[in-house]
Amino acid sequence: MSRHSSRDPREFIVGKYYKIKGGDLVLPDDFRSREFAFQLFNMKSYMRHIVFESKEELKRWILVKLPHSAFYSSAIYEIPDAPTMKEKGWSGAELQLDIDVDHLIECKDKTYNPCKNSSVGLELFREECLEIGLAKAYEAKNILEKDFGLKYIEIHFSGNRGFHVLVKDRDLLLLEGEERRELADYLNGTGLALNIIIPKRRGLISQIPQPEEPGWRGRLARWALYLHRKEAISVSFEEFFWSNLERITQHASIETDAQVTIDTTRLVRIPGSINGKSGLIVSEVKKGPDEEVRLDEFSPFKGTLKIKPLCNMEVYFGGNKNVFSKNITYKVEGNIGVFLLFKGLAGLVYSGDLIV
Amino acid sequence: MKVDFSRYPFLVSLNDYMVAVHKYIVDLDSLLENKSIVNLAVKRIESAIKGRIFDGRGLSTDDLVISFHIAVLLIKKVNSRWLQSRFANFEAERSYRFLQEEDQRSLMNVLRVSGVNVDKPRKELRILVGYTKGGREVYDAYDFIIAFQGYVRYTRRFWGEGKWKLVNRLVSGGFVYIRQDELARLGKEVFYVKIMGMFDEIELVPIQTLESLADKVKQLIPEKYVETSGLGGLSLTGKTGKVVVEALPPCIKRIYNAMLKGDNLSHHERFAIATFLLALGVDTEYLVNLFRNLPDFNEKITRYQIEHLAGKRGSGRKYSPYNCESMRSRGLCVAECGVKHPLTYYFSELRKLKKEKDREKTQPASSETRR
């Protein structure tokens, strides 16, 4: 595939970022056993099967290629730069959960098309979705710790639509894809059979589960308690439990994308790298589950950018609703400017005052 | 605590056993000269072929352990995937019968020696499930816990049955609670996997006696299972009855290939492939023949079940094949095909293949060799 002879303006911005922050890329200790992969601007295919001996070498590569996206493999290989899976010698993979916030049921009514009355179609989500998604990510982490006894769990913002939960415990590395699916199903409640976990037997008056019980019984009981209290309903807890069981189950489900979890040769976005779909930075989340999260926190860009919007639009970013008119040149703050540019919602006019 | 190897002969290697019991390293040549033990090994294989559990009553531990290992060697030499799976299945079944009779300590011990991380919970878990009309409390009790990695590894063929799916289990601190009868059932699967693993691991030494004995065993395999192309004799490409195998969706093709190899299939895998092929219009005979490759094949039962699925028995309702969602939830979906139903994939592939064929016909001069 041939590349455009003139460089994409986004590449200058990516270069600006990595020149200052290229050293901030976070790599696992065993990065020499991982395959690196890159997507370049205006190229559909990935550059794959690349290895690096040092972080410096990686930084130099990135400053030359100015990639749209940068990844390393969740898998560990004997020969990570071998061209085929067979030759690579798969020797395990970290477990990954993918939570796309715009797919969450609680976020369904919070997605929007920023372009009003226009053929430019694009779906964005309101920033509240980040908190909803982060809460789900923390729940997943909590279940993995409590129910599965796992210890080394990180939550990463993917740089675009959601969160990745990465489980690095070594005794998970060798799980096969279908075995990983059982974990994803456990988190998501896929295949949950209420008649099995809360058995109804002849001549038996069923008892509702208790919050301290293991597995889904405890999870359902805890969510029922929480919802009953929150909704301050006058019906008894027991009655509430039986009549809202389906809704309680829905709340207790995590909603991760199981296809990501079962893939034992997945690519992980490098923390500290820029996500070319948004101009935001992939990063480990340190905030707690109840704290406010906004998109601008993940942008490293300051200063200003001159842009020209491609449609009349409203964009939720940085805690505000930002309104723009088509074809008028705006001087905006670096963070939202880069976001609009990378989302394909605006054209670049001048980037000389952009700072990292 | 010692394991009774006469019941679980796969838990010790032949060499370790000989060294431990007789203080000498095994001499395979002379063992194979021993007619009575070799006959026992062949009888053991014959039992499996005939679908019977080997009855070793009255035999010494030596006889039972050594004959098992000789049988494994012979089967390895014969190199029939069907026979391997068949033998592993019936030997696992034999050991399972003993396992069900073990007390809690021995059960746990056997499984630990098998490599399963199983334990008793610090406190027995009792779940209050309800009350009788008279107000008496009713509890479910769980005697054992098993590390979740081993649990998902050995239960995969049971997931179709909801109660075995991890999501419906009580899980805490990395362990899955499990009842004694369930643990024994899981043990049977562990044994099966272990015996199958032996066929992959052992290396054969060239011994003349072994060759001739293996030939003898080969004669015992019913004709229909004798492998001609290494795939149970059935062709993998082109038309098989009405089915164009090349057009099968990845999920069905996987099951199909596993069947040809003689792998043991789960209930849902059997249901998925049977209903799928029935929907394509294959007849009972074709399916029965395909199922012949399975290690636990029983013609009467298979025929009955297929006819049931085809709507020729019982309610007269024909069962429809799983859609992609159902395949996925049963862990049978293996690729993202961009369709909602495996049949859609099949028919669109069929059209593609047809088009390709037509093109080939119109351009016969092409020198390119097609795969």
XYZ file of C-alpha atoms in Angstrom:
727
model
C 0.000 0.000 0.000
C 1.421 3.373 -0.941
C 1.483 6.222 1.499
C 0.577 9.778 0.734
C 3.605 11.762 -0.287
C 2.696 14.689 1.943
C 2.523 13.867 5.610
C -0.750 13.771 7.470
C -0.995 16.812 9.804
C -1.771 14.429 12.643
C 1.724 12.977 12.284
C 3.251 16.327 13.255
C 1.167 16.333 16.391
C 2.108 12.748 17.211
C 5.765 13.699 16.679
C 5.413 16.685 18.961
C 4.034 14.437 21.697
C 6.655 11.690 21.454
C 9.565 14.162 21.235
C 8.689 15.284 24.760
C 6.951 12.200 26.196
C 8.487 9.340 24.225
C 10.280 8.223 27.352
C 6.986 7.820 29.215
C 5.947 4.657 27.400
C 5.317 1.956 29.982
C 6.631 -1.476 29.041
C 6.356 -4.782 30.890
C 9.585 -6.175 32.326
C 9.586 -8.984 29.770
C 9.093 -6.696 26.748
C 11.913 -8.471 24.906
C 9.670 -11.549 24.736
C 6.800 -9.596 23.197
C 5.930 -8.751 19.654
C 5.433 -5.040 18.914
C 3.008 -3.850 16.272
C 2.209 -0.436 14.815
C -0.470 1.109 12.733
C 0.633 4.064 10.641
C -1.553 6.924 9.479
C -3.429 6.300 6.228
C -2.407 2.669 6.216
C -4.878 -0.096 6.836
C -2.450 -2.899 7.571
C -0.274 -3.180 10.653
C 3.476 -3.450 10.867
C 4.002 -6.555 12.958
C 6.549 -9.002 14.334
C 8.877 -6.282 15.583
C 11.088 -6.609 18.664
C 13.019 -4.047 20.641
C 16.082 -4.518 22.756
C 15.599 -1.335 24.757
C 13.115 1.394 25.472
C 15.443 3.864 23.748
C 15.327 1.826 20.576
C 11.511 1.825 20.707
C 11.433 5.589 21.197
C 13.744 6.158 18.232
C 11.557 3.925 16.039
C 8.411 5.759 17.076
C 9.964 9.157 16.355
C 10.736 8.006 12.819
C 7.464 6.225 12.073
C 5.095 8.548 13.993
C 2.509 5.793 14.332
C -1.253 6.157 14.565
C -1.272 3.429 17.227
C 1.358 1.383 19.059
C 0.944 -2.053 20.604
C 2.745 -4.931 22.222
C 1.423 -8.459 22.373
C -0.437 -9.764 25.380
C 1.359 -12.994 24.553
C 4.897 -13.927 25.464
C 6.890 -15.686 22.773
C 10.148 -17.557 22.507
C 10.915 -15.808 19.204
C 8.615 -12.773 19.126
C 9.762 -11.507 15.731
C 9.172 -14.793 13.910
C 6.650 -14.259 11.111
C 4.217 -17.043 11.976
C 2.518 -18.066 15.189
C 3.983 -21.519 14.942
C 7.540 -20.285 14.751
C 7.021 -17.665 17.445
C 6.564 -20.315 20.125
C 3.639 -19.056 22.192
C 4.477 -19.418 25.861
C 1.518 -17.727 27.509
C -0.566 -14.573 27.446
C -1.869 -12.091 29.937
C -5.618 -11.927 30.401
C -7.375 -8.908 28.994
C -10.893 -7.558 29.504
C -12.324 -4.919 27.233
C -15.055 -2.580 28.415
C -16.407 -0.291 25.706
C -18.310 2.384 27.583
C -20.656 3.197 24.699
C -21.874 -0.417 24.725
C -22.881 -0.393 28.380
C -26.605 -0.519 29.029
C -26.377 2.401 31.465
C -24.723 4.442 28.725
C -27.114 3.648 25.896
C -28.944 6.976 26.184
C -25.697 8.934 26.524
C -24.248 8.422 23.062
C -24.722 11.094 20.433
C -23.820 12.222 16.954
C -21.905 15.500 17.297
C -22.822 16.651 13.811
C -26.272 18.162 13.614
C -28.197 17.624 10.394
C -25.227 16.401 8.486
C -24.143 13.351 6.587
C -20.949 13.184 8.660
C -21.860 10.244 10.857
C -19.926 9.522 14.027
C -20.926 8.305 17.429
C -19.415 9.851 20.526
C -20.383 9.388 24.150
C -20.952 11.854 26.936
C -18.244 11.960 29.552
C -20.461 10.480 32.279
C -20.015 7.198 30.435
C -16.373 7.181 31.515
C -17.385 7.029 35.160
C -19.909 4.276 34.441
C -17.266 2.324 32.538
C -14.600 2.868 35.161
C -16.983 1.653 37.867
C -17.517 -1.519 35.816
C -13.764 -1.942 35.394
C -13.297 -1.671 39.165
C -16.072 -4.194 39.734
C -14.350 -6.606 37.378
C -11.086 -6.043 39.265
C -12.833 -6.603 42.559
C -14.389 -9.897 41.427
C -11.110 -11.097 39.949
C -9.409 -10.403 43.269
C -12.076 -11.753 45.571
C -13.438 -14.714 43.645
C -10.337 -15.713 41.714
C -7.633 -14.655 44.145
C -5.788 -12.667 41.464
C -3.392 -9.934 42.520
C -1.728 -8.154 39.624
C -4.528 -6.267 37.942
C -4.249 -2.958 36.109
C -6.974 -0.763 34.649
C -6.017 1.170 31.514
C -7.906 3.854 29.636
C -7.780 2.640 26.025
C -7.403 6.159 24.683
C -10.724 6.066 22.920
C -13.866 4.216 23.906
C -13.189 2.588 27.183
C -11.121 0.640 29.628
C -8.958 -2.425 29.511
C -8.489 -4.563 32.578
C -5.149 -6.354 32.359
C -4.470 -9.329 34.575
C -0.793 -10.115 34.872
C -0.823 -12.967 37.387
C 1.561 -15.609 36.153
C -0.658 -18.567 36.926
C -3.162 -17.313 34.338
C -0.717 -17.144 31.461
C -1.339 -20.630 30.136
C -5.142 -20.581 30.123
C -6.526 -21.433 26.706
C -8.988 -19.252 24.846
C -12.088 -21.242 25.727
C -11.026 -21.414 29.362
C -10.675 -17.629 29.371
C -14.186 -17.402 28.015
C -15.447 -19.067 31.183
C -13.905 -16.204 33.154
C -15.481 -13.609 30.857
C -18.835 -15.389 31.087
C -18.510 -15.444 34.865
C -17.976 -11.685 34.931
C -20.691 -10.962 32.375
C -23.263 -13.402 33.676
C -23.381 -15.139 30.290
C -25.023 -18.523 30.691
C -26.087 -17.711 34.235
C -28.914 -20.076 35.164
C -30.902 -18.646 38.039
C -32.690 -21.952 38.569
C -29.304 -23.552 39.244
C -27.808 -20.967 41.562
C -31.079 -20.372 43.404
C -32.568 -23.848 43.253
C -36.309 -24.318 43.387
C -37.162 -27.748 44.645
C -40.414 -29.505 45.242
C -41.720 -28.914 48.712
C -39.099 -26.267 49.384
C -39.624 -22.609 50.125
C -36.573 -21.018 48.485
C -34.336 -18.803 50.577
C -32.847 -15.727 48.918
C -29.027 -15.709 48.730
C -26.936 -13.964 51.363
C -24.394 -11.235 50.512
C -21.450 -13.105 52.052
C -21.989 -16.218 49.939
C -19.481 -16.940 47.166
C -20.078 -16.658 43.425
C -23.110 -15.155 41.774
C -25.332 -15.855 44.791
C -23.385 -13.338 46.840
C -23.063 -10.928 43.939
C -26.817 -10.884 43.359
C -27.541 -10.439 47.052
C -25.133 -7.494 47.344
C -26.557 -5.759 44.280
C -30.104 -6.354 45.475
C -29.261 -4.776 48.825
C -27.645 -1.808 47.126
C -30.530 -1.218 44.726
C -33.190 -1.736 47.405
C -31.527 0.843 49.609
C -30.876 3.272 46.758
C -34.388 3.157 45.447
C -35.806 3.394 48.994
C -38.768 1.259 48.079
C -41.363 0.437 50.697
C -41.637 -3.244 49.698
C -39.729 -5.758 51.784
C -36.262 -6.725 50.672
C -37.342 -10.271 49.981
C -40.209 -9.176 47.758
C -37.943 -6.676 46.011
C -35.411 -9.420 45.340
C -37.824 -11.855 43.706
C -39.682 -9.286 41.633
C -36.556 -7.498 40.331
C -34.257 -10.442 39.805
C -33.750 -9.803 36.125
C -32.864 -6.159 36.657
C -30.551 -6.999 39.554
C -28.763 -9.519 37.336
C -28.323 -6.908 34.654
C -26.741 -4.468 37.098
C -24.437 -7.161 38.451
C -23.170 -8.085 34.978
C -19.943 -6.473 33.794
C -20.518 -6.428 30.001
C -17.013 -6.991 28.710
C -16.336 -8.020 25.125
C -15.647 -11.756 25.462
C -14.020 -11.925 22.021
C -11.129 -9.857 23.390
C -10.702 -12.039 26.458
C -10.556 -15.352 24.605
C -7.915 -14.087 22.189
C -4.539 -15.349 23.406
C -2.624 -13.419 20.746
C -4.156 -10.025 21.348
C -2.378 -6.697 20.946
C -2.280 -4.343 23.930
C -2.038 -0.595 23.400
C 1.172 0.645 24.989
C 0.449 2.810 28.037
C 1.831 6.262 27.364
C 1.243 5.960 23.620
C -1.168 8.092 21.640
C -4.371 6.545 20.304
C -4.714 7.774 16.730
C -8.478 7.449 16.810
C -8.768 10.257 19.367
C -5.457 11.974 20.040
C -5.787 10.887 23.667
C -3.192 8.958 25.644
C -3.472 5.323 26.638
C -2.847 5.317 30.374
C -3.164 3.366 33.572
C -6.026 4.776 35.609
C -5.143 5.700 39.161
C -8.433 7.342 40.070
C -10.906 5.545 42.275
C -14.212 4.121 41.109
C -16.318 7.005 42.399
C -14.234 9.893 41.115
C -15.219 12.089 38.221
C -13.403 11.273 34.964
C -13.259 13.499 31.892
C -11.766 13.135 28.433
C -9.452 16.154 28.749
C -7.551 14.420 31.561
C -6.163 12.030 28.971
C -4.943 14.741 26.613
C -1.344 15.906 26.991
C -1.869 18.920 24.739
C -1.846 22.535 25.903
C -1.536 25.842 24.097
C -3.889 26.457 21.214
C -4.809 25.049 17.848
C -6.563 26.717 14.908
C -9.136 24.422 13.359
C -12.033 24.518 10.915
C -15.018 22.246 11.852
C -16.428 20.041 9.073
C -20.000 20.251 10.336
C -22.170 22.210 12.711
C -21.605 20.401 15.941
C -21.900 20.019 19.677
C -19.151 18.089 21.417
C -19.013 17.117 25.076
C -15.409 17.471 26.190
C -13.689 18.657 29.343
C -16.939 18.944 31.275
C -18.503 21.353 28.772
C -20.784 21.253 25.805
C -18.696 22.862 23.040
C -20.614 24.303 20.088
C -19.009 24.966 16.698
C -20.214 26.083 13.293
C -19.108 24.564 10.040
C -16.298 26.210 8.040
C -15.504 28.951 10.554
C -11.918 29.054 11.811
C -11.683 28.674 15.582
C -8.742 29.084 17.897
C -9.350 26.445 20.579
C -7.449 24.890 23.458
C -4.942 22.250 22.420
C -6.712 19.317 24.062
C -10.100 19.670 22.370
C -8.512 20.857 19.138
C -6.437 17.712 18.799
C -9.445 15.578 19.759
C -11.620 17.112 16.992
C -8.818 16.807 14.471
C -8.136 13.136 15.275
C -11.857 12.354 15.306
C -12.053 13.699 11.777
C -14.502 16.381 12.859
C -12.296 19.348 11.934
C -9.511 20.303 9.561
C -6.240 21.821 10.759
C -5.522 25.487 10.073
C -2.502 26.211 12.282
C -0.670 24.094 14.883
C 2.300 26.365 15.681
C 1.025 27.262 19.164
C 0.352 23.722 20.302
C 2.380 22.653 23.353
C 2.871 19.283 25.059
C -0.489 -41.751 51.299
C -0.122 -44.318 48.565
C -2.192 -44.606 45.441
C -3.449 -48.035 44.394
C -1.852 -48.281 40.974
C -3.854 -51.358 40.079
C -6.841 -49.034 39.926
C -5.064 -46.016 38.416
C -2.140 -47.446 36.432
C -1.635 -44.227 34.437
C -0.508 -42.419 37.588
C 2.858 -44.132 37.521
C 5.297 -44.678 34.679
C 6.272 -48.226 33.931
C 9.870 -47.506 34.838
C 9.068 -45.811 38.142
C 6.790 -48.662 39.030
C 9.376 -51.318 38.287
C 12.085 -49.478 40.184
C 9.852 -48.869 43.178
C 8.420 -52.368 43.404
C 11.056 -54.628 41.918
C 14.161 -52.503 42.310
C 15.200 -52.878 38.698
C 14.837 -50.821 35.563
C 12.307 -52.074 33.095
C 13.593 -54.266 30.321
C 10.968 -53.889 27.625
C 12.320 -56.704 25.492
C 11.858 -59.293 28.160
C 8.489 -57.890 29.206
C 7.262 -58.305 25.665
C 8.506 -61.896 25.704
C 6.176 -62.555 28.635
C 3.192 -64.086 26.874
C 0.674 -63.891 29.682
C 1.227 -60.186 30.332
C 1.154 -59.367 26.622
C -2.056 -61.318 26.220
C -3.519 -59.350 29.073
C -2.544 -56.109 27.356
C -4.184 -57.227 24.128
C -7.295 -58.289 26.041
C -7.419 -54.862 27.586
C -7.347 -53.227 24.166
C -9.916 -55.678 22.859
C -12.276 -54.778 25.698
C -12.100 -51.126 24.734
C -12.638 -51.902 21.064
C -15.714 -53.948 21.929
C -17.000 -51.191 24.168
C -16.557 -53.014 27.444
C -14.828 -51.988 30.622
C -11.864 -54.249 31.257
C -12.502 -56.534 34.184
C -9.283 -57.058 36.083
C -10.695 -58.898 39.074
C -8.355 -61.507 40.490
C -5.288 -60.036 38.817
C -2.213 -58.831 40.693
C -1.143 -55.215 40.809
C 1.854 -56.162 38.694
C -0.352 -57.650 36.014
C -2.663 -54.680 35.985
C -0.012 -51.966 35.905
C 2.278 -53.623 33.402
C -0.485 -54.752 31.039
C -1.870 -51.220 30.969
C 1.467 -49.745 29.964
C 2.118 -52.414 27.349
C -1.334 -51.709 25.937
C -0.453 -48.014 25.669
C 2.763 -48.877 23.836
C 0.942 -51.133 21.413
C -1.718 -48.550 20.673
C 0.903 -45.897 20.167
C 2.581 -48.203 17.688
C -0.722 -48.855 15.890
C -1.155 -45.111 15.571
C -4.937 -44.945 15.322
C -6.450 -41.851 16.842
C -9.754 -43.649 17.129
C -8.226 -46.470 19.135
C -6.316 -44.070 21.392
C -9.466 -42.191 22.263
C -11.521 -45.341 22.607
C -8.997 -46.942 24.945
C -8.561 -43.764 27.017
C -12.316 -43.516 27.348
C -12.860 -47.029 28.646
C -9.814 -47.057 30.902
C -10.924 -43.734 32.394
C -14.347 -45.241 32.913
C -12.814 -48.249 34.656
C -10.815 -46.071 37.037
C -13.819 -43.809 37.573
C -15.743 -46.754 39.011
C -13.032 -47.166 41.642
C -12.820 -43.455 42.229
C -16.509 -43.292 43.090
C -15.930 -45.801 45.868
C -12.941 -44.032 47.437
C -13.371 -42.234 50.720
C -12.813 -38.487 50.776
C -9.128 -38.696 51.659
C -8.237 -41.207 48.968
C -10.311 -39.392 46.370
C -8.430 -36.196 47.106
C -5.136 -38.044 47.083
C -5.727 -39.699 43.705
C -6.652 -36.373 42.158
C -3.635 -34.632 43.653
C -1.330 -37.271 42.258
C -3.110 -36.644 38.937
C -1.983 -33.028 39.176
C -5.254 -31.448 40.269
C -5.066 -28.725 42.905
C -7.865 -29.889 45.186
C -8.387 -29.355 48.890
C -10.934 -29.350 51.649
C -12.222 -25.884 52.450
C -11.079 -24.531 55.798
C -14.722 -24.581 56.765
C -17.252 -26.728 54.977
C -19.496 -24.494 52.880
C -23.177 -24.851 53.642
C -25.626 -22.858 51.590
C -29.088 -22.397 53.012
C -31.260 -23.021 49.962
C -34.656 -22.993 51.636
C -37.106 -24.337 54.145
C -39.469 -27.284 54.141
C -43.145 -26.665 54.712
C -42.510 -27.689 58.300
C -39.917 -24.931 58.653
C -36.846 -27.149 58.633
C -33.739 -25.576 57.084
C -32.326 -27.247 53.962
C -28.648 -26.834 53.101
C -26.451 -27.701 50.127
C -23.016 -28.784 51.323
C -19.735 -28.649 49.434
C -16.899 -30.844 50.674
C -14.095 -29.833 48.340
C -12.494 -26.879 46.622
C -10.526 -27.027 43.386
C -8.305 -24.333 41.829
C -10.264 -22.601 39.073
C -7.565 -23.146 36.417
C -7.895 -26.906 36.751
C -11.648 -26.625 36.988
C -12.030 -24.863 33.635
C -9.444 -27.116 32.063
C -11.198 -30.367 32.912
C -14.851 -29.357 32.704
C -14.802 -27.958 29.173
C -16.718 -30.868 27.736
C -19.442 -30.416 30.360
C -20.136 -26.724 29.868
C -23.178 -27.504 27.801
C -24.679 -28.672 31.053
C -25.407 -25.445 32.899
C -24.403 -26.647 36.327
C -20.796 -27.130 35.244
C -20.355 -23.670 33.758
C -18.131 -21.519 35.947
C -20.754 -18.778 36.087
C -23.106 -21.111 37.941
C -20.528 -22.262 40.470
C -19.660 -20.969 43.878
C -16.205 -19.442 43.442
C -14.044 -17.774 46.070
C -10.367 -16.938 46.535
C -9.340 -18.723 43.335
C -11.189 -21.939 44.173
C -14.405 -23.512 42.951
C -16.572 -25.370 45.484
C -17.403 -28.871 44.368
C -19.323 -31.852 45.737
C -17.791 -35.304 46.105
C -19.701 -36.940 43.254
C -18.872 -34.020 40.973
C -15.202 -34.222 41.889
C -15.138 -37.903 40.951
C -16.815 -37.094 37.621
C -14.202 -34.428 36.981
C -11.581 -37.025 37.923
C -12.758 -39.273 35.098
C -12.099 -36.455 32.662
C -8.659 -35.907 34.199
C -7.896 -39.589 33.633
C -9.046 -39.420 30.020
C -6.851 -36.389 29.337
C -3.950 -38.048 31.132
C -4.122 -41.249 29.129
C -4.482 -39.313 25.863
C -1.439 -37.301 26.935
C 0.561 -40.516 27.324
C 0.117 -41.249 23.636
C 1.629 -37.881 22.798
C 4.470 -38.176 25.274
C 5.864 -41.683 25.030
C 8.582 -42.367 22.544
C 8.738 -45.710 20.887
C 11.890 -47.754 20.749
C 12.259 -50.005 17.733
C 11.637 -53.512 18.996
C 10.754 -56.300 16.622
C 8.272 -57.948 18.984
C 6.417 -54.663 19.348
C 6.001 -54.392 15.601
C 4.465 -57.802 15.192
C 2.224 -57.369 18.245
C 1.018 -54.030 16.904
C 0.088 -55.726 13.655
C -1.969 -58.172 15.659
C -3.782 -55.317 17.411
C -4.428 -53.636 14.080
C -6.362 -56.705 13.022
C -8.683 -56.172 15.960
C -9.772 -52.739 14.823
C -13.044 -52.958 12.914
C -12.543 -52.204 9.250
C -14.543 -48.986 9.275
C -12.130 -47.375 11.754
C -8.943 -48.363 10.020
C -7.318 -45.172 8.910
C -6.394 -44.948 5.298
C -5.650 -41.274 4.882
C -5.001 -40.658 8.548
C -8.478 -39.182 8.818
C -10.659 -42.166 9.470
C -10.948 -42.845 5.793
C -13.381 -40.040 5.137
C -12.434 -37.433 2.614
C -11.897 -33.929 3.899
C -12.283 -32.073 0.656
C -14.861 -32.009 -2.033
C -18.291 -33.481 -1.775
C -19.185 -35.880 0.970
C -22.726 -36.908 0.273
C -24.507 -33.625 -0.040
C -22.040 -31.712 2.092
C -19.265 -29.608 0.625
C -16.783 -29.715 3.448
C -14.779 -26.744 2.159
C -17.801 -24.517 2.672
C -18.434 -25.478 6.292
C -18.183 -22.584 8.761
C -15.115 -22.713 11.049
C -17.114 -23.803 14.103
C -18.683 -26.785 12.358
C -15.494 -27.639 10.524
C -13.642 -27.838 13.819
C -16.146 -30.328 15.218
C -16.131 -32.236 11.933
C -12.353 -32.564 11.978
C -12.363 -33.558 15.638
C -14.843 -36.307 14.758
C -12.716 -37.598 11.939
C -9.786 -37.782 14.292
C -11.912 -39.778 16.698
C -11.860 -37.174 19.444
C -14.435 -37.402 22.154
C -17.127 -34.747 21.673
C -19.294 -32.979 24.203
C -23.046 -33.286 24.096
C -23.424 -29.840 22.576
C -20.790 -30.470 19.933
C -22.707 -33.587 18.894
C -25.982 -31.710 18.828
C -24.465 -28.814 16.868
C -22.977 -30.894 14.075
C -25.896 -33.314 13.791
C -28.551 -30.605 13.506
C -26.370 -28.564 11.156
C -25.792 -31.445 8.762
C -29.429 -32.531 8.985
C -30.403 -29.020 7.960
C -28.212 -29.457 4.875
C -30.239 -32.509 4.022
C -27.899 -35.399 4.831
C -29.568 -38.671 5.746
C -29.375 -40.645 8.957
C -26.973 -43.147 7.431
C -24.412 -40.482 6.598
C -24.536 -39.102 10.123
C -24.383 -42.497 11.812
C -21.263 -43.229 9.799
C -19.698 -39.957 10.852
C -20.461 -40.677 14.497
C -18.830 -44.085 14.163
C -15.483 -42.420 14.685
C -16.324 -41.385 18.228
C -14.715 -43.415 20.974
C -17.992 -44.121 22.765
C -19.988 -44.904 19.623
C -23.032 -47.107 20.055
C -24.911 -47.600 16.828
C -28.348 -48.180 18.327
C -28.259 -45.128 20.569
C -26.729 -42.905 17.890
C -29.309 -43.905 15.313
C -32.114 -43.311 17.776
C -30.809 -39.879 18.720
C -30.232 -38.774 15.143
C -33.719 -39.858 14.145
C -35.035 -37.961 17.122
C -33.211 -34.810 16.023
C -34.431 -35.295 12.476
C -38.005 -35.349 13.741
C -38.567 -38.953 12.789
C -39.266 -39.945 16.357
C -40.903 -38.584 19.459
C -42.670 -35.312 18.947
C -41.904 -35.324 15.238
C -40.316 -31.907 15.650
C -37.128 -31.397 13.672
C -34.482 -29.665 15.760
C -32.967 -26.594 14.161
C -29.229 -25.986 14.332
C -27.789 -23.454 16.776
C -27.407 -19.885 15.581
C -24.100 -18.071 16.176
C -25.248 -16.625 19.492
C -26.117 -20.084 20.824
C -22.852 -21.491 19.512
C -20.983 -18.670 21.227
C -22.683 -19.094 24.575
C -21.803 -22.797 24.506
C -18.179 -22.026 23.766
C -18.397 -23.517 20.285
C -17.872 -20.366 18.223
C -14.272 -20.172 17.060
C -14.185 -17.257 14.635
C -15.856 -13.974 13.863
C -17.526 -14.732 10.524
C -19.778 -11.701 10.290
C -22.941 -13.798 10.038
C -25.720 -14.551 12.497
C -26.182 -18.188 11.586
C -23.638 -20.851 10.596
C -25.954 -21.915 7.755
C -25.702 -18.432 6.228
C -21.949 -18.817 6.147
C -22.203 -22.225 4.508
C -24.505 -21.113 1.728
C -22.560 -17.957 0.941
C -19.302 -19.958 0.832
C -21.038 -22.441 -1.431
C -21.962 -19.666 -3.839
C -18.408 -18.357 -3.765
C -16.982 -21.789 -4.494
C -19.440 -22.269 -7.313
C -18.457 -18.968 -8.859
C -14.777 -19.902 -8.623
C -15.475 -23.218 -10.289
C -17.374 -21.508 -13.090
C -14.516 -19.107 -13.610
C -12.065 -21.982 -13.793
C -14.238 -23.581 -16.416
C -14.219 -20.484 -18.581
C -10.458 -20.003 -18.232
C -9.071 -23.470 -18.693
C -5.747 -22.192 -20.003
C -4.597 -20.811 -16.665
C -1.311 -22.348 -15.682
C -1.615 -21.303 -12.074
C -2.104 -24.207 -9.755
C -4.935 -23.794 -7.386
C -4.739 -24.990 -3.848
